[in-house]
Every structure is written in C-alpha cells, then in structure tokens.
Coordinates of C-alpha atoms in Angstrom, one line a residue:
M1 CA 102.9 108.8 85.5
I2 CA 100.2 110.0 88.2
R3 CA 99.5 113.5 87.6
D4 CA 100.6 115.6 90.8
I5 CA 97.5 116.7 93.0
D6 CA 98.4 120.3 93.1
G7 CA 99.9 120.5 89.6
S8 CA 103.1 121.2 90.9
P9 CA 106.0 118.3 90.7
K10 CA 107.7 120.0 93.6
H11 CA 105.0 120.3 96.4
P12 CA 106.7 118.7 99.3
I13 CA 104.1 116.2 100.0
R14 CA 103.3 115.2 96.9
Q15 CA 107.3 114.2 97.0
K16 CA 106.3 112.0 99.8
C17 CA 103.8 110.0 97.9
N18 CA 106.0 109.5 94.9
I19 CA 108.8 107.8 97.2
V20 CA 105.3 105.6 98.0
Y21 CA 104.5 105.5 94.5
E22 CA 107.6 104.4 93.1
Y23 CA 108.0 101.7 95.1
L24 CA 105.0 99.7 94.7
R25 CA 105.4 99.9 90.9
Q26 CA 109.1 98.4 91.3
Y27 CA 107.4 95.9 93.9
A28 CA 104.6 95.0 91.2
A29 CA 107.8 94.7 88.6
I30 CA 108.7 91.8 90.8
H31 CA 106.2 90.3 92.5
S32 CA 102.7 88.5 91.9
P33 CA 99.6 90.4 92.6
S34 CA 98.9 88.2 95.6
K35 CA 102.2 89.3 97.4
L36 CA 102.2 93.2 96.1
I37 CA 98.4 93.0 97.6
Q38 CA 100.0 91.5 101.1
K39 CA 102.6 94.2 100.6
F40 CA 100.6 96.5 100.6
Q41 CA 97.7 95.4 103.3
N42 CA 101.2 95.3 105.4
L43 CA 102.2 99.1 104.8
L44 CA 98.5 100.2 105.3
Q45 CA 98.5 98.4 109.1
Q46 CA 101.9 98.7 110.4
G47 CA 102.2 102.5 108.4
R48 CA 105.7 101.6 108.3
N49 CA 108.1 99.6 105.8
E50 CA 111.6 98.2 105.5
D51 CA 112.7 101.1 103.3
S52 CA 113.3 103.7 105.7
R53 CA 112.3 106.3 103.1
V54 CA 108.7 104.4 102.3
S55 CA 108.3 104.6 106.0
Q56 CA 109.7 107.8 106.6
A57 CA 107.6 109.8 103.3
L58 CA 104.2 107.5 104.6
E59 CA 104.8 109.2 108.4
K60 CA 104.3 112.7 106.6
I61 CA 101.7 111.9 104.0
I62 CA 100.0 110.4 107.7
T63 CA 100.3 114.0 108.9
T64 CA 98.6 116.0 106.1
E65 CA 95.1 116.7 105.4
Q66 CA 92.9 114.4 105.1
E67 CA 91.7 115.6 101.3
Q68 CA 95.1 114.9 100.5
F69 CA 95.8 112.0 102.3
N70 CA 92.6 110.5 100.3
L71 CA 94.0 111.4 96.6
F72 CA 97.4 109.6 97.9
L73 CA 95.4 106.3 99.2
S74 CA 93.2 106.2 96.0
Q75 CA 96.2 106.8 93.7
C76 CA 98.0 103.8 95.5
F77 CA 94.5 101.9 94.9
Y78 CA 94.2 102.8 90.6
L79 CA 98.3 102.0 90.3
I80 CA 97.8 98.5 91.4
L81 CA 94.6 98.1 89.7
D82 CA 96.7 99.4 86.8
V83 CA 99.2 96.2 87.3
L84 CA 96.4 93.6 88.3
V85 CA 94.2 94.8 85.1
I86 CA 96.7 93.2 82.9
Q87 CA 96.8 89.7 84.7
P88 CA 95.2 86.3 84.1
E89 CA 92.3 86.0 86.4
S90 CA 92.6 89.2 87.4
Q91 CA 89.2 89.8 89.1
L92 CA 90.1 87.3 91.6
Y93 CA 92.6 90.1 93.1
F94 CA 89.8 92.7 93.0
C95 CA 87.5 92.0 95.8
Q96 CA 91.3 91.2 97.9
L97 CA 92.7 94.4 97.2
L98 CA 88.9 95.9 98.5
N99 CA 89.7 93.8 101.4
T100 CA 93.2 95.5 103.0
L101 CA 90.6 98.9 104.3
E102 CA 88.3 96.5 106.0
I103 CA 90.7 94.8 107.9
T104 CA 93.3 97.7 108.3
G105 CA 90.6 99.6 109.4
K106 CA 89.1 97.4 111.9
S107 CA 93.1 97.2 113.3
R108 CA 93.7 98.2 116.7
S109 CA 97.0 99.8 118.4
Y110 CA 98.7 101.9 120.9
D111 CA 101.0 103.2 118.6
R112 CA 100.8 106.8 117.5
R113 CA 101.6 106.6 113.9
R114 CA 98.9 103.3 114.1
K115 CA 96.5 104.8 115.2
Q116 CA 96.4 107.8 113.6
L117 CA 96.6 105.9 110.0
I118 CA 94.0 103.2 110.8
Q119 CA 91.7 106.7 111.7
L120 CA 92.7 108.2 108.1
I121 CA 91.3 105.2 106.8
Q122 CA 88.1 104.6 108.1
N123 CA 87.6 108.3 107.2
Y124 CA 88.7 107.6 104.0
Q125 CA 85.8 104.7 103.7
R126 CA 83.8 107.4 104.2
S127 CA 85.0 109.1 101.7
E128 CA 83.9 110.4 97.8
S129 CA 87.0 109.5 97.0
F130 CA 86.4 105.6 98.3
Q131 CA 83.0 106.2 96.1
Q132 CA 84.7 106.4 93.3
L133 CA 87.1 103.6 94.0
E134 CA 84.5 100.9 94.5
L135 CA 83.0 102.2 90.9
I136 CA 85.7 101.3 89.2
I137 CA 85.9 98.3 90.8
A138 CA 82.3 97.0 90.0
I139 CA 83.2 97.8 86.7
L140 CA 86.1 95.6 86.4
N141 CA 84.1 93.1 88.4
P142 CA 80.9 93.5 87.9
Y143 CA 79.7 89.8 89.4
Q144 CA 80.3 90.9 93.1
T145 CA 77.8 93.5 92.6
I146 CA 74.5 93.4 93.9
A147 CA 72.7 94.1 90.6
S148 CA 73.8 90.5 89.2
N149 CA 71.7 89.2 91.5
F150 CA 68.7 90.7 89.9
D151 CA 67.8 89.2 86.4
N152 CA 66.4 91.8 84.1
A153 CA 63.6 92.3 87.1
P154 CA 61.5 95.2 85.6
I155 CA 60.6 98.3 86.5
T156 CA 57.5 100.6 86.8
N157 CA 57.0 103.9 88.0
Q158 CA 55.3 102.1 91.3
S159 CA 57.8 99.6 91.9
T160 CA 60.8 97.5 91.1
G161 CA 58.6 94.5 90.2
S162 CA 60.1 91.4 90.9
I163 CA 63.1 92.7 92.5
S164 CA 63.0 91.6 96.7
E165 CA 62.2 94.2 99.2
Q166 CA 64.5 92.4 101.4
K167 CA 67.6 93.2 99.1
T168 CA 66.0 96.8 98.7
P169 CA 69.0 97.3 95.8
L170 CA 70.5 101.2 95.5
I171 CA 70.8 102.9 92.2
N172 CA 74.4 102.6 92.6
D173 CA 74.1 98.8 92.4
Y174 CA 73.5 99.0 89.0
L175 CA 75.7 101.3 87.5
I176 CA 77.6 98.8 85.7
R177 CA 74.8 99.1 82.9
Y178 CA 74.9 102.4 82.4
T179 CA 78.2 102.3 79.5
F180 CA 77.5 105.7 78.6
L181 CA 78.6 106.7 81.9
Y182 CA 81.9 105.0 82.5
Q183 CA 84.0 108.0 81.4
Y184 CA 82.6 110.1 83.7
F185 CA 83.1 107.5 86.6
I186 CA 86.9 107.4 86.2
P187 CA 88.7 110.3 88.1
P188 CA 90.2 112.8 86.0
D189 CA 93.7 112.4 87.2
L190 CA 93.9 109.7 86.2
D191 CA 97.0 108.5 83.5
L192 CA 97.1 104.7 84.1
A193 CA 97.2 103.7 80.7
N194 CA 96.3 100.0 81.6
L195 CA 93.5 100.7 83.7
I196 CA 91.8 103.0 81.5
N197 CA 92.1 100.7 78.5
Q198 CA 90.6 98.0 80.2
I199 CA 87.5 100.4 81.5
K200 CA 87.3 101.2 77.7
Q201 CA 87.6 97.9 76.8
L202 CA 84.8 96.7 78.5
Q203 CA 82.4 99.8 77.9
G204 CA 83.1 98.8 74.4
D205 CA 82.1 95.1 74.9
R206 CA 79.1 95.3 77.3
Q207 CA 77.3 97.8 75.0
Q208 CA 78.1 95.8 72.1
G209 CA 76.2 92.8 74.2
F210 CA 73.6 94.9 75.1
E211 CA 73.0 96.6 71.7
I212 CA 72.5 92.8 70.1
N213 CA 70.4 91.7 73.1
L214 CA 68.1 94.6 72.3
S215 CA 68.1 94.3 68.4
K216 CA 67.2 89.8 68.4
H217 CA 64.8 90.9 71.1
I218 CA 63.3 93.2 68.9
I219 CA 63.5 90.9 66.0
Y220 CA 62.0 88.2 68.2
R221 CA 58.8 90.6 69.4
F222 CA 58.1 91.0 65.7
R223 CA 58.0 87.3 64.6
L224 CA 55.7 86.9 67.3
K225 CA 53.6 89.6 66.0
Q226 CA 53.7 87.8 62.7
L227 CA 53.1 84.2 63.6
A228 CA 49.5 85.5 65.5
K229 CA 48.2 87.5 63.1
M230 CA 49.2 84.5 60.7
K231 CA 46.9 82.7 63.9
M232 CA 49.8 80.3 64.2
M233 CA 50.8 80.5 67.6
A234 CA 47.6 78.0 68.1
K235 CA 49.2 74.9 66.1
G236 CA 53.0 75.2 68.4
A237 CA 54.4 77.3 65.5
G238 CA 56.0 80.1 68.5
K239 CA 58.0 77.3 69.7
M240 CA 60.0 77.1 66.2
I241 CA 61.2 80.7 67.2
T242 CA 63.9 81.1 69.4
K243 CA 63.3 82.9 72.2
A244 CA 65.4 86.5 73.1
D245 CA 64.6 87.9 76.2
N246 CA 64.1 91.2 76.8
P247 CA 67.4 93.2 77.8
S248 CA 66.4 96.3 79.2
L249 CA 65.0 96.0 82.9
L250 CA 61.7 98.2 81.7
S251 CA 58.7 96.6 82.4
E252 CA 56.5 95.0 79.1
R253 CA 54.1 98.1 78.9
A254 CA 57.4 100.3 79.6
F255 CA 59.5 98.4 76.7
R256 CA 56.8 98.4 74.4
V257 CA 56.0 102.6 74.6
A258 CA 60.4 103.2 74.3
L259 CA 60.7 100.5 71.9
Q260 CA 57.3 102.8 69.5
Q261 CA 59.3 105.6 71.0
Y262 CA 62.6 105.8 69.4
V263 CA 61.7 103.0 66.5
G264 CA 58.5 103.2 65.8
K265 CA 56.4 105.6 63.8
L266 CA 54.9 108.4 65.5
D267 CA 51.5 110.5 64.7
S268 CA 53.2 112.5 61.8
G269 CA 53.8 109.1 60.3
K270 CA 57.4 109.4 61.0
T271 CA 60.1 107.9 63.1
L272 CA 61.6 110.4 65.5
L273 CA 65.0 109.5 63.6
E274 CA 63.1 111.0 60.2
R275 CA 61.5 113.6 62.2
S276 CA 64.9 114.3 63.4
Q277 CA 66.4 114.0 59.6
H278 CA 64.4 116.3 58.0
F279 CA 64.5 119.0 61.1
V280 CA 68.4 119.0 60.7
A281 CA 67.8 119.5 56.7
Q282 CA 65.7 121.9 57.2
N283 CA 68.1 124.1 58.9
E284 CA 70.1 125.1 55.3
Y285 CA 66.8 126.8 54.6
R286 CA 66.1 128.7 58.0
Q287 CA 67.8 132.0 57.6
T288 CA 67.7 133.2 60.6
Y289 CA 68.7 131.8 64.5
K290 CA 65.0 133.2 65.8
A291 CA 64.1 130.6 63.1
F292 CA 66.1 128.0 64.3
K293 CA 64.5 128.4 67.8
Q294 CA 60.9 128.7 66.9
D295 CA 60.7 125.6 64.9
L296 CA 62.8 123.8 67.5
Y297 CA 60.5 124.8 70.0
S298 CA 57.5 123.0 67.3
F299 CA 60.2 120.0 66.6
L300 CA 59.8 119.5 71.1
T301 CA 56.9 119.7 72.0
S302 CA 55.4 117.8 69.3
N303 CA 54.2 114.4 70.5
I304 CA 54.6 115.8 74.3
K305 CA 51.5 115.5 76.5
P306 CA 51.5 116.7 79.9
R307 CA 50.5 115.0 83.0
N308 CA 49.8 118.2 84.7
N309 CA 48.6 120.8 83.1
T310 CA 49.4 123.1 84.8
Y311 CA 52.6 123.0 85.1
Q312 CA 52.9 124.6 81.6
F313 CA 55.9 122.8 79.9
A314 CA 55.2 124.6 76.8
S315 CA 55.1 128.2 77.5
R316 CA 58.0 127.3 80.3
L317 CA 60.3 126.2 76.8
Q318 CA 59.0 128.2 74.8
Q319 CA 60.0 131.7 76.9
K320 CA 63.9 130.0 77.9
L321 CA 64.0 130.2 74.4
L322 CA 63.5 133.4 73.7
D323 CA 65.7 133.6 76.4
I324 CA 68.5 131.8 74.9
F325 CA 70.6 134.6 72.5
P326 CA 68.7 136.7 72.1
Q327 CA 70.7 139.0 70.8
A328 CA 71.4 136.5 67.6
N329 CA 67.8 136.3 66.4
E330 CA 68.6 138.2 63.5
K331 CA 71.8 136.6 62.4
P332 CA 71.9 133.7 60.6
L333 CA 72.4 130.3 61.7
N334 CA 75.4 128.1 62.5
R335 CA 76.9 125.3 64.3
T336 CA 78.1 126.7 67.3
Q337 CA 74.4 128.6 68.1
I338 CA 73.0 125.1 67.4
L339 CA 75.2 123.2 69.8
Q340 CA 75.6 125.9 72.8
T341 CA 71.6 125.9 72.3
C342 CA 71.5 122.4 73.1
R343 CA 73.7 123.0 76.4
Q344 CA 71.5 124.9 77.7
L345 CA 68.3 123.4 76.9
Y346 CA 70.3 120.6 78.8
S347 CA 71.0 122.8 81.5
F348 CA 67.4 123.9 81.6
L349 CA 65.8 120.2 81.4
I350 CA 67.6 118.5 83.3
I351 CA 70.5 120.3 85.8
D352 CA 72.3 123.8 85.6
S353 CA 75.6 123.2 87.2
T354 CA 76.8 126.8 87.0
S355 CA 73.6 128.0 89.1
G356 CA 71.9 126.8 91.7
N357 CA 72.8 122.5 90.9
N358 CA 69.5 121.7 91.7
P359 CA 69.0 118.5 90.8
E360 CA 65.2 118.4 92.2
Q361 CA 64.3 120.0 89.0
F362 CA 64.7 116.9 86.9
A363 CA 62.9 114.8 89.0
E364 CA 60.1 117.4 89.1
L365 CA 60.0 117.7 85.4
I366 CA 59.4 114.1 85.0
A367 CA 56.8 113.7 87.5
N368 CA 55.3 116.1 85.6
L369 CA 55.6 114.7 82.0
G370 CA 56.4 111.1 82.3
T371 CA 60.1 109.4 82.1
A372 CA 59.0 108.4 78.5
Q373 CA 58.4 112.2 77.2
V374 CA 61.3 113.3 78.8
M375 CA 63.5 111.2 77.6
L376 CA 61.4 112.0 74.6
I377 CA 62.8 115.4 74.6
L378 CA 66.1 114.6 75.6
T379 CA 66.6 112.4 72.3
K380 CA 65.3 114.9 70.0
I381 CA 67.7 117.2 71.1
A382 CA 70.8 114.6 71.3
L383 CA 69.6 113.5 67.1
I384 CA 69.7 116.8 66.0
C385 CA 73.0 117.9 67.5
P386 CA 74.8 114.7 68.1
E387 CA 77.9 116.7 69.4
S388 CA 76.2 117.6 72.4
K389 CA 75.3 113.9 73.7
A390 CA 77.9 114.3 75.9
D391 CA 76.4 117.2 77.9
L392 CA 73.6 114.8 77.8
E393 CA 75.0 112.3 79.8
K394 CA 77.4 114.5 81.7
K395 CA 73.8 116.3 82.9
I396 CA 72.9 112.6 84.1
Y397 CA 75.9 111.6 85.7
L398 CA 75.4 114.4 88.1
I399 CA 71.7 113.4 88.4
V400 CA 73.2 109.8 89.0
I401 CA 75.4 110.6 91.7
H402 CA 73.0 112.6 93.4
Y403 CA 70.3 110.0 93.7
R404 CA 73.1 106.8 93.2
Y405 CA 72.5 105.6 97.6
Q406 CA 69.0 106.2 97.5
T407 CA 66.9 102.7 96.5
V408 CA 65.5 101.6 93.3
Q409 CA 61.6 102.0 95.5
Q410 CA 62.7 105.4 96.5
V411 CA 63.9 106.5 92.9
A412 CA 62.6 104.2 90.3
W413 CA 62.3 106.9 87.9
L414 CA 65.9 106.8 87.5
L415 CA 66.8 103.5 86.9
K416 CA 63.7 103.8 84.3
T417 CA 65.4 107.1 83.0
L418 CA 68.6 105.4 82.5
E419 CA 66.9 102.4 81.1
H420 CA 65.4 104.8 78.5
L421 CA 69.0 106.5 77.3
L422 CA 70.2 102.9 77.0
M423 CA 67.8 101.8 74.7
A424 CA 68.1 105.2 73.3
F425 CA 71.4 105.4 72.4
S426 CA 72.5 101.8 71.3
I427 CA 69.4 102.5 68.5
Y428 CA 70.6 105.2 67.7
F429 CA 74.2 105.6 68.6
G430 CA 75.7 102.1 68.4
K431 CA 77.5 99.8 66.3
I432 CA 75.0 97.3 65.8
D433 CA 72.8 97.8 62.6
V434 CA 69.4 97.2 63.9
S435 CA 68.0 98.8 61.0
L436 CA 65.9 95.3 60.0
A437 CA 64.8 95.6 63.7
K438 CA 63.3 98.6 62.7
S439 CA 62.0 98.1 59.6
A440 CA 60.2 95.0 61.1
L441 CA 58.4 97.1 64.1
N442 CA 57.4 99.7 61.6
K443 CA 55.8 97.3 59.1
S444 CA 54.0 95.8 62.3
S445 CA 52.5 98.8 63.0
S446 CA 51.6 100.2 60.0
S447 CA 49.5 97.3 59.5
G448 CA 48.3 96.8 62.6

C-alpha cells in the first residue's frame, strides 16, 4: 500500500487518488508492461478513461493543489515502476515510461480539463518530485545516464581531465556511482516492496563490484612496484600481470594520496584504522567526557595541515568541542555521548540542517583544508563511531542535492569528495576482504 499524502485515509483527494492507483494495479495484473504504459499515457493525454469512476476521480485530482498533484503523479509512476522491475528486460520500459510525460507535456488542447492537466504535467516536470523520480529511474537504468559516456575520466581540483567540455556533465549525472546515497534518493513515503528490493539489490551489487575492482587495482599497483624494484619491468615482466584499471574518477595523483591516506601508514607509523582502533580502545581508560573530547581533538587534528593559516581550523574545532555538552564534562563517558558528539561534529563540518542549513560552509572548509584532509577527518569520526556513518551519509546527501545541477567543472571538489567517500567506505565498511591489498601497500611504503 502507498501511504496517505497527509497521513489520513479519509482525505477526499486521497480517496480519489486511491481509485486511480487501484485501477492501475488491476490493469497491471492482466496486461503487459507496454500496454500498461500506453494506458497510463492515454490517461494523461485524454484526462479521462473508459471507467467513469477513474475519470471522475482524475477530474477532482486535477483541480487540487499543485503539490498534491505532484505527489499523486509521482505515486502513479512509482506504482508502475514497482510492476516493471520484476519483468524480464524491464530496462526497456523505463525510458518509455518517462516519455509519457514528454509526449503529454507537448500536447495541445482547447478542452478545459485537458488543458489544465497538461499545464500541471509541465509544472511537474520542473518540480523536485520529478527530479527525484528521474534519480530513481537512473538508478534502475544507469545505461541511459550521461555518466556512462565518461569512462572513469579523472578529476582534479582544476578540471575534469578528459571529460568533454562540450558535454558539460552535471554532478547529477554521476550520482548512480555513489551507492551509499541510494537510500536517501528513495522517497520516504514509498512502501512498494518490488521497487525498494530492486534498488537495494542494485546497491549491493554495484558496491560489491566497486570493492572488487578497487581491491584488484591496489594489488595490481603493488605488483608493478615489486617488479620495478626487482628491475624486471625492462625485461617485459609487467606484461605477465593482468592489468586492473583504477575504478575511481580520481586523477592518478589524487588516487595515490587517497590510497596512502586510507590504506597506508600515517606519520605515526600506524594506519588510519590502527589509529582509530587504538583511540576506541583508550575510551575504556578515559575517566570523563572532557578527557574524551580533549583526546578527540588531538586525534582529529593529527596529520592535518591547513592550506590557509588564517582559517584557524584547529582553534575553531577546539571551541566547538568545548561547546558540546559542557554540563557533562566531568561525567563518565558513555556511548550516547560519543554518538551525539560525532553527530554534532558532522553538523559543524558539513551542514547543520537545524540552523541556517548553509551548504556553503562545507565548500569553504574544503577550500581551506583540501578535499583529502577533510575526508580524512570525516573518516576518522566514522571509524571511531560507526553508528554515526548514517549521519555522515545524510549530511553529504544534503550537499549533493544542493549542488546536483551544477557542472562538474564548477564543483569538481564535490565529485572528488564523493570518490573519496566511496573509497573509504569500501575499504573500512565493505564486505570484500582487502587485507591482502592493505598489507601489500604497507609493505611497499615501509620498504620504499
């Protein structure tokens, strides 16, 4: 069942919507996907149906507020998608379904009801509801997105490498890469089992695919280094190794920085994971919440070198930690305090949706510290409190939504941010065992 628009099953518009939904369900049960889409298109184009109850219901819906109409139309699409995803070769139908809007939106009519319906559909095509629908269809059918035309083109702070300037890709075109955002693209009021399960399945499959490719590439790089040290490259030994391409969109230099940061040893001689595990273990010996915050400050600022000294990141972070639950400073440390502290730090570093909701503060942070260092700080927080990872993802989602229709050239730092998180999450929270790759890199860095 699709939940009520306003939470009340007795809402008169909701009752009319239910008549259309039920009609589409019944039609889908006995007809092919193509016929279902065609029937839906006819309903939108004509504004009426052979079933008088459906026609009367649609007429009432047309006269409602634009926001409620947008919700109604989105629910129709999601209901149909719920049917399509379990069909063989379902991807053939997704574009056909979206085309119903293009066809209807370009229609002309002198009939009052049809004319009003066409205008509502045109308005819908400019709404956030439609943008969300497009994202869902892009996840289901990535082959139709622009991102598939750019085969892992490297990104830097200044440019997008080999990405064609003429195509001017948008951040939105790449979002299907970032599986950790999928759950936030799904409208919260959806309760369509087939559609939700399909998205979760795709999320798992794509994340696993990236993890495997990342692990292969790390091992490939290590083996090339081994051969180079053994001075066997000139003898053609490199051809014996199966090449594994860099699965990220990061440039070669940016990828090396990220790899060393997440897998290699830091200045302390320990990996980031080892540092994080040691910090967590020490919680047992911290007598107060104040001591935890003091040590957390040292942990987060280690290995961080600001590009701009006037930004005073360290002092701002220190002040923020002082301001978090000062009344609990002398109390014993507990898990709730740790989680709430991490959540407040994400709001401080990324975006605070409760006060101001200013996404520009994150862009400013990256401009002053650099993408890699900001991602290092965020990853540290997630590692010492894995329960907070969902909060990190949600904050990044809010940033993505704000910038999604800007070009990659305009906000290259955001795509770089997403690539860093994709790597970090794969290495630390993924299901693929990359221990061999980690070991390989650390041996390489320690002997080099």
